[in-house]
mmCIF file of C-alpha atoms in Angstrom:
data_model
loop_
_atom_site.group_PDB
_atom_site.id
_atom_site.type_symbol
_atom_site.label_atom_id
_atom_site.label_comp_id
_atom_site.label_asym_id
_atom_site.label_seq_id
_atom_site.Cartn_x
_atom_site.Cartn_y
_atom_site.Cartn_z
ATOM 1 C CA UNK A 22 117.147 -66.919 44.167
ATOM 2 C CA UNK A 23 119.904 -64.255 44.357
ATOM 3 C CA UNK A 24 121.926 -61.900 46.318
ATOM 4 C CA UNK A 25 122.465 -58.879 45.334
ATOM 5 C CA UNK A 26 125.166 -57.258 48.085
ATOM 6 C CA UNK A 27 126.197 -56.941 51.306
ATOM 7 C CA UNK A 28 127.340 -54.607 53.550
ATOM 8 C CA UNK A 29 129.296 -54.767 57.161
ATOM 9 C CA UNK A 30 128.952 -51.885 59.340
ATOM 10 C CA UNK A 31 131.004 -51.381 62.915
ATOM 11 C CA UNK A 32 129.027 -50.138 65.807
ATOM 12 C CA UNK A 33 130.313 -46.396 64.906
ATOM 13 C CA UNK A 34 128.567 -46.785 61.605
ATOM 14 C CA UNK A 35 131.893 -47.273 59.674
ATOM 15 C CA UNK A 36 131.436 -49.390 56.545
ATOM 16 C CA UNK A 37 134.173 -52.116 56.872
ATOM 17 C CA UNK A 38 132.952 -54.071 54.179
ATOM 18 C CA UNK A 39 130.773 -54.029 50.804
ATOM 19 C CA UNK A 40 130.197 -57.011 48.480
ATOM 20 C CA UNK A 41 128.569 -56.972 45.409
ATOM 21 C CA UNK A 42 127.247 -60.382 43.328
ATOM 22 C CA UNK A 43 124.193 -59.259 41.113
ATOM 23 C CA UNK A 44 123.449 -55.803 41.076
ATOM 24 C CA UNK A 45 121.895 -54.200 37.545
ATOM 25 C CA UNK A 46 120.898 -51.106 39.049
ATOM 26 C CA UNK A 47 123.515 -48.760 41.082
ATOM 27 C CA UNK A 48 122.029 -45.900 42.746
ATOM 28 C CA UNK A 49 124.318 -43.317 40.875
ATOM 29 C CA UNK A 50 126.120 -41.752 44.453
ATOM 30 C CA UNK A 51 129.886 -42.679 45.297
ATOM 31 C CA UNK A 52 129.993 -45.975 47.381
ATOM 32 C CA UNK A 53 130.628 -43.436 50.932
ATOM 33 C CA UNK A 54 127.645 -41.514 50.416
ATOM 34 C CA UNK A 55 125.920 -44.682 49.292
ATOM 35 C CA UNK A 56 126.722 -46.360 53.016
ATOM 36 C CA UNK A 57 125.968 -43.033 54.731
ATOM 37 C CA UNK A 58 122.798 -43.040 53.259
ATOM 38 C CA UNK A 59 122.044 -47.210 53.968
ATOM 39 C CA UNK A 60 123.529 -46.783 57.575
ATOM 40 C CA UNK A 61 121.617 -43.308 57.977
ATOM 41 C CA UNK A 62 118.392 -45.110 56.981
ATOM 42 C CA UNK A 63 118.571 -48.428 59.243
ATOM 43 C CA UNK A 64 119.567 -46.182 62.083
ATOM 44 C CA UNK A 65 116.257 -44.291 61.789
ATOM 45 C CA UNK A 66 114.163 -47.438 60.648
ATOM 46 C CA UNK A 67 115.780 -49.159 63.693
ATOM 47 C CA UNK A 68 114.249 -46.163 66.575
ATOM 48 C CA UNK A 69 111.050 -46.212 64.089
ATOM 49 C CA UNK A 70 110.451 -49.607 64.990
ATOM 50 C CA UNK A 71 110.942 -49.648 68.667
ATOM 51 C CA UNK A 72 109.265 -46.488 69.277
ATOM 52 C CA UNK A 73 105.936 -47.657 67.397
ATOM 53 C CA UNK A 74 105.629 -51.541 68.470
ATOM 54 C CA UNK A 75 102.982 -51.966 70.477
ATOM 55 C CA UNK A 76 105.234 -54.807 72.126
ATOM 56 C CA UNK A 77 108.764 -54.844 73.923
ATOM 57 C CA UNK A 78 110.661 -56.122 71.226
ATOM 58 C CA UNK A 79 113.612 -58.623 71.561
ATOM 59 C CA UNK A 80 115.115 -58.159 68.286
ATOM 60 C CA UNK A 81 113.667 -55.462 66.909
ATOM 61 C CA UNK A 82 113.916 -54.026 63.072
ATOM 62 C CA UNK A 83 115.282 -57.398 60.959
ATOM 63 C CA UNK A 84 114.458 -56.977 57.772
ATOM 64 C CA UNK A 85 111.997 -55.009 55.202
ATOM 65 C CA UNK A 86 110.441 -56.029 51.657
ATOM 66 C CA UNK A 87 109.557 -54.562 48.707
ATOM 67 C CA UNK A 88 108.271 -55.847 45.323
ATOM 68 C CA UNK A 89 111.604 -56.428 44.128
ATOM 69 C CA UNK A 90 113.791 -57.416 46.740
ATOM 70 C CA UNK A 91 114.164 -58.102 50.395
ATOM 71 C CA UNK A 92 116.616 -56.347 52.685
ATOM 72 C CA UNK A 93 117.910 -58.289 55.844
ATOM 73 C CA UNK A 94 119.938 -56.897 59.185
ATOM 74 C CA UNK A 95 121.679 -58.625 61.602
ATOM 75 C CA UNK A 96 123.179 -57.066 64.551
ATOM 76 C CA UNK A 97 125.190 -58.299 67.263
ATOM 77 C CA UNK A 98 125.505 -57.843 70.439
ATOM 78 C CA UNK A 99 128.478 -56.066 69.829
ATOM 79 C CA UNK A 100 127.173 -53.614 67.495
ATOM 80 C CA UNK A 101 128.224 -54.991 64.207
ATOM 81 C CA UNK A 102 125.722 -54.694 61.478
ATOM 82 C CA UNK A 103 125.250 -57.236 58.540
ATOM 83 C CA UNK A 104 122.967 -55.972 55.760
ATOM 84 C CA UNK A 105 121.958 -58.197 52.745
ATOM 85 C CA UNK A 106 120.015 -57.407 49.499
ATOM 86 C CA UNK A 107 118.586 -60.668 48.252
ATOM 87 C CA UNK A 108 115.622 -61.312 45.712
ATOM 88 C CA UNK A 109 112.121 -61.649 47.815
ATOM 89 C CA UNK A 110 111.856 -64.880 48.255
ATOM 90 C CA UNK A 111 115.181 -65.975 48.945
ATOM 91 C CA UNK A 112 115.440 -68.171 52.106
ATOM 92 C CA UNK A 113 117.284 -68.416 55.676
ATOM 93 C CA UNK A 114 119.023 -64.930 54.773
ATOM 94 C CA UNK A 115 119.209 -64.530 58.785
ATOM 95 C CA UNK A 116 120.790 -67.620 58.957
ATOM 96 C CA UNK A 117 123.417 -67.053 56.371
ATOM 97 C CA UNK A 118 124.198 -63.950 57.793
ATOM 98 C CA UNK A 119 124.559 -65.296 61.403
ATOM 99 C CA UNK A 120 126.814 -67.908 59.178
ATOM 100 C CA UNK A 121 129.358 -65.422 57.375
ATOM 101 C CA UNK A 122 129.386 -63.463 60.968
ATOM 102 C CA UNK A 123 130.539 -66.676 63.262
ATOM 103 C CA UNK A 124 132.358 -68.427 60.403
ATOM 104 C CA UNK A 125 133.544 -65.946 57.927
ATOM 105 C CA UNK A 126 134.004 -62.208 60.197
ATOM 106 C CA UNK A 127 134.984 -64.057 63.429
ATOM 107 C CA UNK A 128 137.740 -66.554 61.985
ATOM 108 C CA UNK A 129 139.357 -64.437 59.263
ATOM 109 C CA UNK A 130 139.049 -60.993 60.551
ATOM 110 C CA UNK A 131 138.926 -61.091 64.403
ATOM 111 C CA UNK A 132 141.801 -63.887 64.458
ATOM 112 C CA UNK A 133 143.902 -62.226 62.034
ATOM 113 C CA UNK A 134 145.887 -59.636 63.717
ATOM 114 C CA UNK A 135 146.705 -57.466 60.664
ATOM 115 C CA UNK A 136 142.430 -56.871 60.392
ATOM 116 C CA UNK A 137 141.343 -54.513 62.703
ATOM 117 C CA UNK A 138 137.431 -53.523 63.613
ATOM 118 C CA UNK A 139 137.934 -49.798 62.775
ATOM 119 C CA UNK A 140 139.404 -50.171 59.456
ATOM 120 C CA UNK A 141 137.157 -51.357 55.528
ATOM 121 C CA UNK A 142 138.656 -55.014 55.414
ATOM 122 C CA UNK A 143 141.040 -55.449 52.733
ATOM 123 C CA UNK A 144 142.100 -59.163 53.166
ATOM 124 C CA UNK A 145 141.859 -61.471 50.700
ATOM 125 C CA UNK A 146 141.023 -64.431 52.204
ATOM 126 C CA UNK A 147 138.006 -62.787 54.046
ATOM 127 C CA UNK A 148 136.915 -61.776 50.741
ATOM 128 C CA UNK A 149 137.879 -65.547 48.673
ATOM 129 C CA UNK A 150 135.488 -66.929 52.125
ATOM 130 C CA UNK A 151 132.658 -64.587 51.782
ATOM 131 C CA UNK A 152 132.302 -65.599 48.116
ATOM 132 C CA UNK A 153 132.498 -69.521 48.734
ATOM 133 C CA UNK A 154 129.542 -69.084 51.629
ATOM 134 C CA UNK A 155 127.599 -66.490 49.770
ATOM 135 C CA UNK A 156 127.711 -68.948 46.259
ATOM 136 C CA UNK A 157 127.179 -72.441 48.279
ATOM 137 C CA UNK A 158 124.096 -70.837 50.450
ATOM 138 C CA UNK A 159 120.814 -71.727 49.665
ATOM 139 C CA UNK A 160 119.780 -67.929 49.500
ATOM 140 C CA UNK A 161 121.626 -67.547 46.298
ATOM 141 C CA UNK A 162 121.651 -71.374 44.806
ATOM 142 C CA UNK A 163 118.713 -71.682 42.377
ATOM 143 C CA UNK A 164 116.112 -74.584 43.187
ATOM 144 C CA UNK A 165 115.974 -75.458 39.248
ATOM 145 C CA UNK B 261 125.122 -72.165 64.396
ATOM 146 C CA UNK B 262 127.882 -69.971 66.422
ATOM 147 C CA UNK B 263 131.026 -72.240 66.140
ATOM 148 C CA UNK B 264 134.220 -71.160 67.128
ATOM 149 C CA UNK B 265 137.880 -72.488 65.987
ATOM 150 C CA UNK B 266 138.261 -74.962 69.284
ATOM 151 C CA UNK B 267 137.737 -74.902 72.858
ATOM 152 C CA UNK B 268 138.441 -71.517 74.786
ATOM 153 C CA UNK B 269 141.980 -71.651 76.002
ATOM 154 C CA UNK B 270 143.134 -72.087 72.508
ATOM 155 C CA UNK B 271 141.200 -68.831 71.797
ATOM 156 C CA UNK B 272 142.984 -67.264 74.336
ATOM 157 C CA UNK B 273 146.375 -68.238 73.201
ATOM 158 C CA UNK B 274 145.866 -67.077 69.854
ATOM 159 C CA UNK B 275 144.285 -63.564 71.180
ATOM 160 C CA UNK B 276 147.384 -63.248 73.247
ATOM 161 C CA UNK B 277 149.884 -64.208 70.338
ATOM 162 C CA UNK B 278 147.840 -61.581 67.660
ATOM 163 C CA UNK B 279 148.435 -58.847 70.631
ATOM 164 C CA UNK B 280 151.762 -59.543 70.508
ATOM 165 C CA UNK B 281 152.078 -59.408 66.578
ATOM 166 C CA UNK B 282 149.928 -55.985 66.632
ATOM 167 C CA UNK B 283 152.057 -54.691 69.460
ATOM 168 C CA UNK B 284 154.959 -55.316 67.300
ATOM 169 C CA UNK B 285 153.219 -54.158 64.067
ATOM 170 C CA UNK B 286 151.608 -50.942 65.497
ATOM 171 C CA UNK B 287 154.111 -49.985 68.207
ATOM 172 C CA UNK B 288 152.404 -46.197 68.023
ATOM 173 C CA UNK B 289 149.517 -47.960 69.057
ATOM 174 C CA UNK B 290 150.963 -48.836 72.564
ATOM 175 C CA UNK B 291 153.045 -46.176 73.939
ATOM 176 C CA UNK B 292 155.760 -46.796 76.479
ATOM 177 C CA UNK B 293 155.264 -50.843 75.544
ATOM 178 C CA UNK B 294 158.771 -51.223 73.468
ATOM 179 C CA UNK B 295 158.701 -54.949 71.683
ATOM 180 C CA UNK B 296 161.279 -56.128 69.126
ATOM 181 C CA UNK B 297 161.235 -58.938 67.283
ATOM 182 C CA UNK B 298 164.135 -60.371 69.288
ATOM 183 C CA UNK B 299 162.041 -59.201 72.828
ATOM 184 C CA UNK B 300 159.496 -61.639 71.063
ATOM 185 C CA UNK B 301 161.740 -64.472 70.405
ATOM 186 C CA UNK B 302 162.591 -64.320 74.038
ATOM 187 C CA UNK B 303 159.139 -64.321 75.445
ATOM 188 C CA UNK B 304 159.543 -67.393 73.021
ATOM 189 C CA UNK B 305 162.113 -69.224 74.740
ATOM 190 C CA UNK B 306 160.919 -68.884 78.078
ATOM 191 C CA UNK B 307 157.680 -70.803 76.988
ATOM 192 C CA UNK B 308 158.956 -73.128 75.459
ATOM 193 C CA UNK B 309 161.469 -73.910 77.843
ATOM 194 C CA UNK B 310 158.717 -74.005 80.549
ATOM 195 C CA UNK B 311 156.544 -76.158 78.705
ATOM 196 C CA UNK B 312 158.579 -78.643 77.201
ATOM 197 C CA UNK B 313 159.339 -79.026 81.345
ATOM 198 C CA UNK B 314 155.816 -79.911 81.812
ATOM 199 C CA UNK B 315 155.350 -82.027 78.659
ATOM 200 C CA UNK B 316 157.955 -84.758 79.387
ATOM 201 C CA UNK B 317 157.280 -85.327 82.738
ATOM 202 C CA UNK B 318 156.014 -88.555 81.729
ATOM 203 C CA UNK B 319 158.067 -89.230 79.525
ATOM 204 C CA UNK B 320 161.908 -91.748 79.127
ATOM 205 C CA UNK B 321 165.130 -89.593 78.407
ATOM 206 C CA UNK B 322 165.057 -89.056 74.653
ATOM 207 C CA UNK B 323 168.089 -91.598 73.162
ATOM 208 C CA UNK B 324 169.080 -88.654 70.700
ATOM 209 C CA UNK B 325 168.689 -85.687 69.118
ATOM 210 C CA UNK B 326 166.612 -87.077 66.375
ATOM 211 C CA UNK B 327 164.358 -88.760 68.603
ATOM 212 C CA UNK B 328 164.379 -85.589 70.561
ATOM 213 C CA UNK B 329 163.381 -83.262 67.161
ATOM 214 C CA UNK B 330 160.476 -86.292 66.685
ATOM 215 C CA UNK B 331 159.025 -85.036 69.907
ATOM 216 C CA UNK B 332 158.808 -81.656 69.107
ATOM 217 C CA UNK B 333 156.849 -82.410 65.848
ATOM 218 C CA UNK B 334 154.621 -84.946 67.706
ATOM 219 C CA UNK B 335 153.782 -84.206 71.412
ATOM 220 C CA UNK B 336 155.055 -81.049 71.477
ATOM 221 C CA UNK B 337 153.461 -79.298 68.280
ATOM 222 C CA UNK B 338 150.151 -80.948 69.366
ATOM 223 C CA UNK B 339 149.654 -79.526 72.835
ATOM 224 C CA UNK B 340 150.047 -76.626 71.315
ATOM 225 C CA UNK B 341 148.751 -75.849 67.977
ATOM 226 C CA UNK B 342 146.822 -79.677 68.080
ATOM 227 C CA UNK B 343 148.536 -80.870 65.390
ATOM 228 C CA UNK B 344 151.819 -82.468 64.206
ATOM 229 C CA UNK B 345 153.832 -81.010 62.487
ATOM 230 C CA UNK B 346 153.174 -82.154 58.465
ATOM 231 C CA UNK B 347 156.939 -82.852 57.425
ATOM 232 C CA UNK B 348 160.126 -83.268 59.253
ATOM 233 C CA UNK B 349 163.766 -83.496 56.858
ATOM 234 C CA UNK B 350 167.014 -83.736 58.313
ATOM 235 C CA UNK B 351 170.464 -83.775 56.320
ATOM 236 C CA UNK B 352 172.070 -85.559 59.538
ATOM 237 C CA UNK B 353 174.393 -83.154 60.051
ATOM 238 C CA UNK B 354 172.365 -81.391 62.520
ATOM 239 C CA UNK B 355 169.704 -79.154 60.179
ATOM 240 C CA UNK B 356 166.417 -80.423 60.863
ATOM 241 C CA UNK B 357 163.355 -79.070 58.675
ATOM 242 C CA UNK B 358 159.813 -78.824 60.181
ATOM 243 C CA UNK B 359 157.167 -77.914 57.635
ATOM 244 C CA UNK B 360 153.255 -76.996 58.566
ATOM 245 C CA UNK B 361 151.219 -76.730 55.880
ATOM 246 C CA UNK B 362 148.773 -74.728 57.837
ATOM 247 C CA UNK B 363 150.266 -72.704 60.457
ATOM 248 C CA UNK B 364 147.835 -71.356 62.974
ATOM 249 C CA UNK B 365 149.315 -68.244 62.953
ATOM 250 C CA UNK B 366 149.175 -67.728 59.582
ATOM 251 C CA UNK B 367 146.112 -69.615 58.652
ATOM 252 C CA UNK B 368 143.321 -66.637 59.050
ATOM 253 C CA UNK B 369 145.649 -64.369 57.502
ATOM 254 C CA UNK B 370 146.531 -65.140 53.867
ATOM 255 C CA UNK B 371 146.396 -67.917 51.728
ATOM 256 C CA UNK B 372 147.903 -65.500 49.210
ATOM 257 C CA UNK B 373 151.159 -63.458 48.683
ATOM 258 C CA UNK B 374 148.872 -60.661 50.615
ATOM 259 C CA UNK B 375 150.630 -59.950 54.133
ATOM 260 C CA UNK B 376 153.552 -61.364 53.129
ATOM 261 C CA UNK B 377 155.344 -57.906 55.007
ATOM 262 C CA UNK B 378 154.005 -58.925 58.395
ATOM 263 C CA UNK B 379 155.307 -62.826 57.907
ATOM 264 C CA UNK B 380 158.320 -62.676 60.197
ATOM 265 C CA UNK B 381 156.331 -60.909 62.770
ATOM 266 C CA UNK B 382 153.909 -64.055 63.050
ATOM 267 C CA UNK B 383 156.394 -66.646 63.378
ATOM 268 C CA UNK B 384 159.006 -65.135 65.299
ATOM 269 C CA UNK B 385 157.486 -66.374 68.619
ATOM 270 C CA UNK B 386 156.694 -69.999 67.453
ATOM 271 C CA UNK B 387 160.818 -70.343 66.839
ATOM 272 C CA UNK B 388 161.546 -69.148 70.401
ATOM 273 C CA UNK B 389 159.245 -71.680 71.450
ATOM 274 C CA UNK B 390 161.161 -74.452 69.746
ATOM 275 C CA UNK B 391 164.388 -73.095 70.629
ATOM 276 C CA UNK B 392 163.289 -73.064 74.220
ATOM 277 C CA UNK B 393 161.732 -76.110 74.043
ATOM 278 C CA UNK B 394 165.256 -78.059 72.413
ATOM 279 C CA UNK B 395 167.309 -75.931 74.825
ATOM 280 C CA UNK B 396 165.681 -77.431 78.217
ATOM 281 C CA UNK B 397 166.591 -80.873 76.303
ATOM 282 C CA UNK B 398 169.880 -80.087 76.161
ATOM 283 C CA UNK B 399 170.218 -78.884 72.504
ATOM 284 C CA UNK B 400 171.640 -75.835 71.579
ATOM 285 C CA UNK B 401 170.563 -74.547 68.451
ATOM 286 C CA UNK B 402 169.467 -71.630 65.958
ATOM 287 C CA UNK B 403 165.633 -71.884 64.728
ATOM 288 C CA UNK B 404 164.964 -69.643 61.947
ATOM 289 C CA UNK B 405 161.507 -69.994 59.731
ATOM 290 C CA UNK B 406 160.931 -69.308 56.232
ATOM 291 C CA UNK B 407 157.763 -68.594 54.612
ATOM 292 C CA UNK B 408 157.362 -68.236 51.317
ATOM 293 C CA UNK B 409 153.521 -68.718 50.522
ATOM 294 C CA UNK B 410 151.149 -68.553 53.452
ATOM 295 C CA UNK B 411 149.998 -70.707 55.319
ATOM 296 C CA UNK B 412 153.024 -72.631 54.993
ATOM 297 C CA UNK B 413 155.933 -72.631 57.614
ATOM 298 C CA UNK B 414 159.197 -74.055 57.169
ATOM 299 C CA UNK B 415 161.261 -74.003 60.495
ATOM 300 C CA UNK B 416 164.896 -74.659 60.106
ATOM 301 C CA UNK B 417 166.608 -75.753 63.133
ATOM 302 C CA UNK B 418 170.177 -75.447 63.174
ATOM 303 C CA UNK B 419 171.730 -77.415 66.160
ATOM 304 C CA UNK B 420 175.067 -75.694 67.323
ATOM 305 C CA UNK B 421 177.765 -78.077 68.324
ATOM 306 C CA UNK B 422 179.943 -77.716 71.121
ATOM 307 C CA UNK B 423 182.696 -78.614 69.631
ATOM 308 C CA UNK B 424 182.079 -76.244 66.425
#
């Protein structure tokens, strides 16, 4: 089980964040055009999926699969977007991103007054966090 | 799954105290709002002052300062950041020492030298607070902090004599 990165969108489609943990493959653009392209994508998959469900949906687009891995979104209600790249069988990715939003975003970027919403994240301790939740989840701990 | 850092009034405090810090920090963000650092230290005092009011309603007179600087760390630190202060050092000539190991203010920002710039700017209403809070108890005195790897606070509480 692994996770290959993550990135943190705000609800103007502003990349405030990108982690990386095991990626062999990079997709050969510059890391801005690179989140253009990811945001640019879900934004379209996101009215795809609306527009054709037979259904109201509640949630709507949350996450897609191909052979290789799985991709994950979680939005809140507020707009921010959490996208993960994990191997395809790699568990509770919703939960763990629901986890680094309410325990990780929330405490050490919303309480810390020198982290704004609008800016990329530089803090440190944010980043030392994300590490110890991403490492110690079960999406990227290997069952042996 | 969604836990947040305590109950809600705490949040609130600690929203209040990082728009403070950010007014201070970003002043071009908030036009015609003019804050300084000593503005802050005053908004400070007058907390503490009120609160200490309300926190010893129940209490005996204190029998000295000492006993007085014990409160502080105990009741006083724990209604509001809910916890005592970690270590308290006096050299009994009136310089008292309060050290937090984790300082709420300073406990989602850094545990490295990162932010170290904006350090004063965190603190600065916390030692208005005690200053306030010693001054209602009939201590005059000079509370400076010192911080010199987050998230660890050392206040040092200078009490002013009259006779000095």
């Amino acid at each position: 089980m692994t996770v290959y990165n993550l990135y943190i969108f705000n609800k103007r489609g502003a990349l405030l964040y990108y982690g990386e943990w095991n990626r062999w493959k990079h997709s050969g653009i510059s890391q801005e055009e690179e989140a253009k392209l990811m945001y640019g994508s879900l934004f379209s998959l996101k009215s795809f999926v609306s527009k054709i469900s037979p259904w109201d949906l509640k949630e709507g687009f949350q996450c897609y699969k191909t052979n290789k891995y799985k991709l994950t979104m979680f939005e809140t209600p507020t707009g921010l977007k959490f996208i993960m790249n994990t191997d395809v069988n790699a568990p509770n990715v919703r939960e763990l991103l629901q986890i680094i939003y309410a325990q990780v975003f929330v405490e050490y970027v919303v309480k810390n007054p020198l982290c704004s919403t609008q800016e990329p994240i530089i803090s440190e301790l944010f980043k030392s966090k994300l590490d110890e939740v991403v490492k110690t989840s079960p999406a990227s701990v290997s069952k042996g | 799954m969604f836990q947040a850092g305590g109950n809600s009034d705490e949040g609130l405090f600690d929203y209040l105290h990082m728009e403070l810090v950010s007014t201070l920090l970003q002043p071009e963000r908030n036009p015609g709002i003019h804050l300084s650092i000593s503005t802050m230290e005053h908004l400070g005092f007058s907390s503490g002052y009120r609160l200490v009011e309300r926190l010893t309603r129940e209490w005996p007179r204190f029998k000295d300062e000492l006993d007085s600087m014990k409160f502080i760390c105990k009741e006083f630190w724990t209604a509001v950041f809910r916890k005592q202060v970690d270590n308290l050092r006096t050299n009994r000539q009136g310089v008292y020492v309060l050290q937090d190991n984790r300082f709420r203010h300073l406990a989602k920002v850094s545990t490295s030298g990162q932010y170290m710039e904006a350090a004063p700017k965190l603190v600065v209403f916390t030692c208005g607070l005690v200053r306030g809070a010693l001054a209602n108890l009939g201590i005059v005195s000079v509370v400076t902090a010192e911080v010199s790897a987050m998230p660890i606070c050392k206040f040092q509480v200078q009490i002013q004599r009259a006779s000095a």
